[in-house]
CSV table of C-alpha atoms in Angstrom, one decimal:
chain,number,residue,atom,x,y,z
H,1,MET,CA,-30.0,18.4,22.4
H,2,THR,CA,-26.9,18.9,25.0
H,3,ARG,CA,-25.1,15.7,25.5
H,4,THR,CA,-22.1,17.7,27.5
H,5,PRO,CA,-23.1,16.8,30.9
H,6,GLN,CA,-22.6,18.7,34.4
H,7,LEU,CA,-21.6,17.5,37.3
H,8,VAL,CA,-21.8,18.2,40.9
H,9,VAL,CA,-19.4,16.3,43.3
H,10,HIS,CA,-20.8,15.8,47.1
H,11,ARG,CA,-19.2,14.9,49.4
H,12,ASP,CA,-20.6,11.9,50.6
H,13,LYS,CA,-23.6,9.1,49.1
H,14,GLU,CA,-25.7,10.7,52.2
H,15,LEU,CA,-25.7,14.8,51.5
H,16,MET,CA,-25.5,13.5,46.9
H,17,ALA,CA,-28.5,12.3,48.1
H,18,GLU,CA,-29.9,15.0,51.0
H,19,ALA,CA,-28.8,17.3,48.2
H,20,ALA,CA,-30.5,16.0,45.0
H,21,ALA,CA,-34.0,15.0,46.7
H,22,ALA,CA,-33.6,18.9,47.4
H,23,ARG,CA,-33.4,19.3,43.9
H,24,LEU,CA,-35.7,17.2,42.6
H,25,ILE,CA,-38.3,18.8,44.9
H,26,THR,CA,-37.9,22.7,43.4
H,27,HIS,CA,-36.9,20.7,39.8
H,28,VAL,CA,-41.1,19.1,40.6
H,29,VAL,CA,-42.7,22.0,41.5
H,30,ASP,CA,-40.9,24.1,39.5
H,31,ALA,CA,-41.9,22.1,36.1
H,32,GLN,CA,-46.5,21.9,38.4
H,33,ALA,CA,-46.6,25.8,38.5
H,34,ALA,CA,-45.3,25.8,34.4
H,35,ARG,CA,-47.3,23.3,32.5
H,36,GLY,CA,-49.0,22.0,35.7
H,37,HIS,CA,-47.6,19.0,35.9
H,38,ALA,CA,-44.8,16.9,36.2
H,39,SER,CA,-43.1,13.3,35.0
H,40,LEU,CA,-40.4,11.4,35.8
H,41,VAL,CA,-38.9,8.0,35.9
H,42,LEU,CA,-37.5,6.7,38.5
H,43,THR,CA,-34.7,4.2,39.4
H,44,GLY,CA,-34.0,1.6,42.0
H,45,GLY,CA,-30.9,0.4,43.5
H,46,ARG,CA,-29.0,1.8,45.9
H,47,ASN,CA,-28.8,5.6,45.3
H,48,GLY,CA,-32.3,5.6,44.0
H,49,ASN,CA,-33.9,4.2,46.3
H,50,GLY,CA,-31.6,6.5,48.7
H,51,LEU,CA,-32.8,9.0,46.6
H,52,LEU,CA,-36.3,8.8,47.4
H,53,ALA,CA,-36.0,8.5,51.2
H,54,ALA,CA,-33.9,11.2,51.6
H,55,LEU,CA,-37.3,13.1,49.7
H,56,ALA,CA,-39.0,11.0,52.2
H,57,ALA,CA,-37.8,12.9,55.0
H,58,SER,CA,-37.0,16.0,53.5
H,59,PRO,CA,-39.4,18.8,55.0
H,60,ALA,CA,-39.7,20.0,52.3
H,61,ARG,CA,-41.4,17.0,50.3
H,62,ASP,CA,-44.7,18.3,51.4
H,63,ALA,CA,-44.1,21.1,48.1
H,64,VAL,CA,-45.5,19.1,45.8
H,65,ASP,CA,-48.6,18.0,44.7
H,66,TRP,CA,-48.2,15.0,44.6
H,67,ARG,CA,-50.8,13.9,42.8
H,68,ARG,CA,-50.3,15.3,39.9
H,69,VAL,CA,-46.6,13.8,39.0
H,70,ASP,CA,-46.8,11.2,36.4
H,71,LEU,CA,-44.3,8.3,37.4
H,72,TRP,CA,-42.4,5.7,35.4
H,73,TRP,CA,-40.0,3.5,35.5
H,74,GLY,CA,-36.7,3.4,33.5
H,75,ASP,CA,-36.5,-0.8,34.2
H,76,GLU,CA,-37.8,-3.1,36.1
H,77,ARG,CA,-36.6,-7.1,37.8
H,78,PHE,CA,-39.1,-9.6,35.0
H,79,LEU,CA,-40.5,-10.8,39.1
H,80,PRO,CA,-44.0,-11.1,40.7
H,81,GLU,CA,-45.7,-8.3,42.1
H,82,GLY,CA,-44.3,-7.2,45.7
H,83,ASP,CA,-41.5,-9.0,44.7
H,84,PRO,CA,-38.7,-7.0,47.4
H,85,GLU,CA,-36.2,-7.2,44.4
H,86,ARG,CA,-38.5,-5.3,41.9
H,87,ASN,CA,-37.2,-1.5,41.8
H,88,VAL,CA,-41.9,-0.3,42.3
H,89,THR,CA,-41.7,-2.6,45.7
H,90,GLN,CA,-38.6,-0.7,47.0
H,91,ALA,CA,-39.7,2.2,44.8
H,92,ARG,CA,-42.8,2.2,47.4
H,93,ALA,CA,-41.2,1.5,50.5
H,94,ALA,CA,-39.1,4.4,50.7
H,95,LEU,CA,-41.0,6.8,49.5
H,96,LEU,CA,-44.9,6.2,47.3
H,97,ASP,CA,-47.3,4.9,50.0
H,98,ALA,CA,-46.4,8.0,52.2
H,99,VAL,CA,-47.1,10.6,49.4
H,100,PRO,CA,-50.3,11.0,48.0
H,101,LEU,CA,-50.1,10.2,44.6
H,102,ASP,CA,-53.1,9.4,42.7
H,103,PRO,CA,-52.7,6.1,41.7
H,104,ASP,CA,-53.7,6.9,37.9
H,105,ARG,CA,-50.3,8.5,37.2
H,106,VAL,CA,-48.0,5.8,38.9
H,107,HIS,CA,-47.0,3.6,36.3
H,108,PRO,CA,-45.2,0.0,37.4
H,109,MET,CA,-43.1,-2.2,34.4
H,110,PRO,CA,-45.4,-5.2,34.1
H,111,ALA,CA,-44.5,-8.6,36.5
H,112,SER,CA,-43.9,-12.3,35.6
H,113,ASP,CA,-47.1,-12.5,37.6
H,114,GLY,CA,-49.2,-10.5,35.2
H,115,PRO,CA,-51.7,-10.3,32.2
H,116,TRP,CA,-48.6,-10.5,30.1
H,117,GLY,CA,-47.7,-14.0,31.9
H,118,ASN,CA,-44.1,-14.9,31.8
H,119,ASP,CA,-43.9,-13.5,28.9
H,120,PRO,CA,-41.1,-10.3,28.9
H,121,GLU,CA,-41.0,-9.3,25.1
H,122,ALA,CA,-44.9,-9.1,25.4
H,123,ALA,CA,-44.2,-6.9,28.9
H,124,ALA,CA,-42.7,-4.5,27.1
H,125,GLU,CA,-44.6,-4.2,24.0
H,126,ALA,CA,-47.8,-3.2,26.8
H,127,TYR,CA,-44.7,-1.0,28.4
H,128,ALA,CA,-43.9,0.6,25.6
H,129,ALA,CA,-47.5,1.2,24.5
H,130,GLU,CA,-48.8,3.0,27.4
H,131,LEU,CA,-45.9,5.3,27.2
H,132,ALA,CA,-47.0,6.4,24.0
H,133,ALA,CA,-50.6,6.8,24.4
H,134,ALA,CA,-49.5,9.2,26.8
H,135,ALA,CA,-47.4,11.5,24.8
H,136,GLY,CA,-48.9,14.2,23.6
H,137,HIS,CA,-48.2,15.3,20.1
H,138,HIS,CA,-45.4,17.5,21.2
H,139,ASP,CA,-43.8,15.3,22.9
H,140,HIS,CA,-40.2,13.6,21.8
H,141,GLY,CA,-41.3,10.7,20.2
H,142,GLN,CA,-43.7,7.4,21.2
H,143,VAL,CA,-42.6,9.0,25.0
H,144,PRO,CA,-43.8,12.1,27.3
H,145,ASP,CA,-41.4,14.7,27.6
H,146,PHE,CA,-40.3,13.5,31.0
H,147,ASP,CA,-38.8,16.3,33.6
H,148,VAL,CA,-36.5,14.4,34.8
H,149,LEU,CA,-35.7,10.7,34.0
H,150,MET,CA,-33.5,9.9,36.8
H,151,LEU,CA,-30.0,6.1,36.1
H,152,GLY,CA,-28.3,4.6,38.6
H,153,VAL,CA,-24.6,4.1,36.9
H,154,GLY,CA,-23.3,-0.2,37.8
H,155,PRO,CA,-20.3,-0.8,38.4
H,156,ASP,CA,-19.8,-2.1,34.4
H,157,THR,CA,-20.8,1.4,33.5
H,158,HIS,CA,-24.9,-0.2,33.0
H,159,VAL,CA,-27.8,2.2,33.3
H,160,ALA,CA,-31.0,1.2,33.7
H,161,SER,CA,-30.6,-2.8,32.6
H,162,LEU,CA,-28.7,-2.1,29.4
H,163,PHE,CA,-25.6,-3.9,30.1
H,164,PRO,CA,-22.6,-3.4,27.8
H,165,GLU,CA,-22.3,-5.3,24.4
H,166,LEU,CA,-26.5,-6.6,25.1
H,167,PRO,CA,-28.4,-6.8,22.6
H,168,ALA,CA,-30.7,-3.7,24.2
H,169,VAL,CA,-27.9,-1.1,24.3
H,170,ARG,CA,-27.7,-1.1,20.6
H,171,GLU,CA,-31.7,-1.2,20.4
H,172,THR,CA,-31.9,2.3,18.3
H,173,GLU,CA,-36.2,2.3,17.4
H,174,ARG,CA,-38.1,0.1,19.7
H,175,THR,CA,-38.3,2.2,24.0
H,176,VAL,CA,-39.2,-0.3,26.0
H,177,VAL,CA,-36.8,-3.4,25.6
H,178,ALA,CA,-37.0,-7.5,27.0
H,179,VAL,CA,-33.4,-8.6,28.9
H,180,HIS,CA,-32.4,-11.5,28.4
H,181,GLY,CA,-29.0,-12.6,30.6
H,182,ALA,CA,-28.6,-9.5,32.0
H,183,PRO,CA,-25.2,-10.3,34.3
H,184,LYS,CA,-27.1,-9.6,37.5
H,185,PRO,CA,-29.0,-11.6,39.1
H,186,PRO,CA,-32.2,-11.7,38.1
H,187,PRO,CA,-31.6,-12.4,34.3
H,188,THR,CA,-34.7,-11.6,32.7
H,189,ARG,CA,-35.7,-7.9,33.1
H,190,ILE,CA,-37.7,-4.6,30.9
H,191,THR,CA,-35.5,-1.8,30.8
H,192,LEU,CA,-35.9,1.4,28.6
H,193,THR,CA,-33.9,1.8,25.7
H,194,LEU,CA,-31.8,4.6,24.9
H,195,PRO,CA,-34.1,5.9,22.1
H,196,ALA,CA,-36.7,6.3,25.4
H,197,ILE,CA,-34.2,7.6,27.9
H,198,ARG,CA,-33.4,10.5,25.0
H,199,ALA,CA,-36.2,11.7,25.1
H,200,ALA,CA,-35.8,13.2,29.0
H,201,ARG,CA,-35.9,17.0,29.0
H,202,GLU,CA,-32.9,15.9,31.4
H,203,VAL,CA,-31.4,12.8,33.2
H,204,TRP,CA,-30.0,12.3,36.0
H,205,LEU,CA,-27.5,10.2,36.6
H,206,LEU,CA,-26.7,8.6,39.7
H,207,ALA,CA,-23.6,7.3,41.5
H,208,ALA,CA,-21.8,7.1,44.7
H,209,GLY,CA,-19.0,4.9,46.8
H,210,GLU,CA,-16.0,3.1,44.8
H,211,ASP,CA,-17.0,0.8,43.4
H,212,LYS,CA,-18.5,3.4,40.9
H,213,ALA,CA,-15.9,5.5,39.8
H,214,ASN,CA,-14.2,4.0,37.6
H,215,ALA,CA,-17.8,3.4,35.9
H,216,ALA,CA,-18.5,7.2,36.4
H,217,ALA,CA,-14.4,7.8,34.8
H,218,ILE,CA,-14.6,5.0,31.7
H,219,ALA,CA,-18.5,7.3,30.7
H,220,LEU,CA,-17.3,10.4,31.1
H,221,SER,CA,-14.1,10.1,29.0
H,222,GLY,CA,-15.2,9.7,25.7
H,223,ALA,CA,-16.1,5.8,25.8
H,224,GLY,CA,-19.3,4.4,23.5
H,225,GLU,CA,-22.6,3.7,23.9
H,226,ILE,CA,-22.0,-0.1,23.4
H,227,GLN,CA,-19.1,-0.8,25.5
H,228,ALA,CA,-20.6,1.2,28.2
H,229,PRO,CA,-24.3,2.3,28.4
H,230,ALA,CA,-23.9,5.1,30.8
H,231,ALA,CA,-22.0,7.3,28.1
H,232,GLY,CA,-25.5,7.0,25.8
H,233,ALA,CA,-27.9,8.6,28.5
H,234,TYR,CA,-28.2,11.9,28.3
H,235,GLY,CA,-31.3,15.0,28.3
H,236,TRP,CA,-32.3,16.9,25.3
H,237,SER,CA,-32.3,19.9,27.2
H,238,ARG,CA,-29.3,18.5,30.0
H,239,THR,CA,-27.4,16.0,31.8
H,240,LEU,CA,-26.5,16.2,34.9
H,241,TRP,CA,-23.8,13.8,36.9
H,242,LEU,CA,-24.7,12.9,40.8
H,243,LEU,CA,-21.8,12.2,42.8
H,244,ASP,CA,-20.1,11.2,45.6
H,245,GLY,CA,-16.3,12.1,46.4
H,246,ALA,CA,-15.2,8.5,46.1
H,247,ALA,CA,-16.8,8.0,43.2
H,248,ALA,CA,-15.7,11.1,41.6
H,249,SER,CA,-12.0,9.8,42.8
H,250,GLN,CA,-10.6,8.5,39.1
H,251,LEU,CA,-11.7,11.5,37.2
H,252,PRO,CA,-9.9,14.3,36.0
H,253,ARG,CA,-9.6,17.0,38.0
H,254,GLU,CA,-10.8,19.3,34.8
H,255,LEU,CA,-14.2,17.8,35.0
H,256,TYR,CA,-15.3,19.1,37.9
H,257,PRO,CA,-14.9,22.3,39.8
H,258,GLN,CA,-12.7,22.0,43.0
H,259,ALA,CA,-15.4,23.6,45.2
H,260,SER,CA,-18.5,21.1,44.2
H,261,ALA,CA,-20.5,21.1,47.9
């Protein structure tokens, strides 16, 4: 496992989203050619949704056999099904409703009005069980070997719903946990843990905008994962930070080449 991230810095957030979408299409096509399917973990937020919208608009999107793509989520707001604030609702609007997915391969996290009712702990355990059931004997632990797990980076360095110093970021055993008292609304959420994130082949961290510059600088400068959860998010094959110029503005120049696109 390599923890040393690779950085790609794009001129602006629009170019970053388009380039990330193109990169993801290539990656999925390669994975399907190698193994017959691809497994992705989606992220919400403006950068995650921007990537999905760029993918939907890409002429190359149909190179992917969407029926052989498994979709999971890194975290979710524990709200009723169809709530506009839920990541899966936003993902459907940005991309999923426009491509021919196999419904059995789409794995949203439970809603607060779902089979487990308004019990986020039970919902988290159910999602962990669903991940474990999908994991093969060659996979890393109790989750599938995700080909790409995408994460947005918050201004406070949070990823998924792992916030600095909160109990979820300290979890070392479980793959999915409930979050209470999140510092950004809504306070109740479900999230993958760092052990689950690190089971991914590749982890891509997305950061665009000046409000992400300090977070990127902290996470990429050796901070601890409890204080800066983004610093603890890495894949076992590759970790890729995709930034725009504004988000990279506080990074030491030696961290990325001047000629980044």
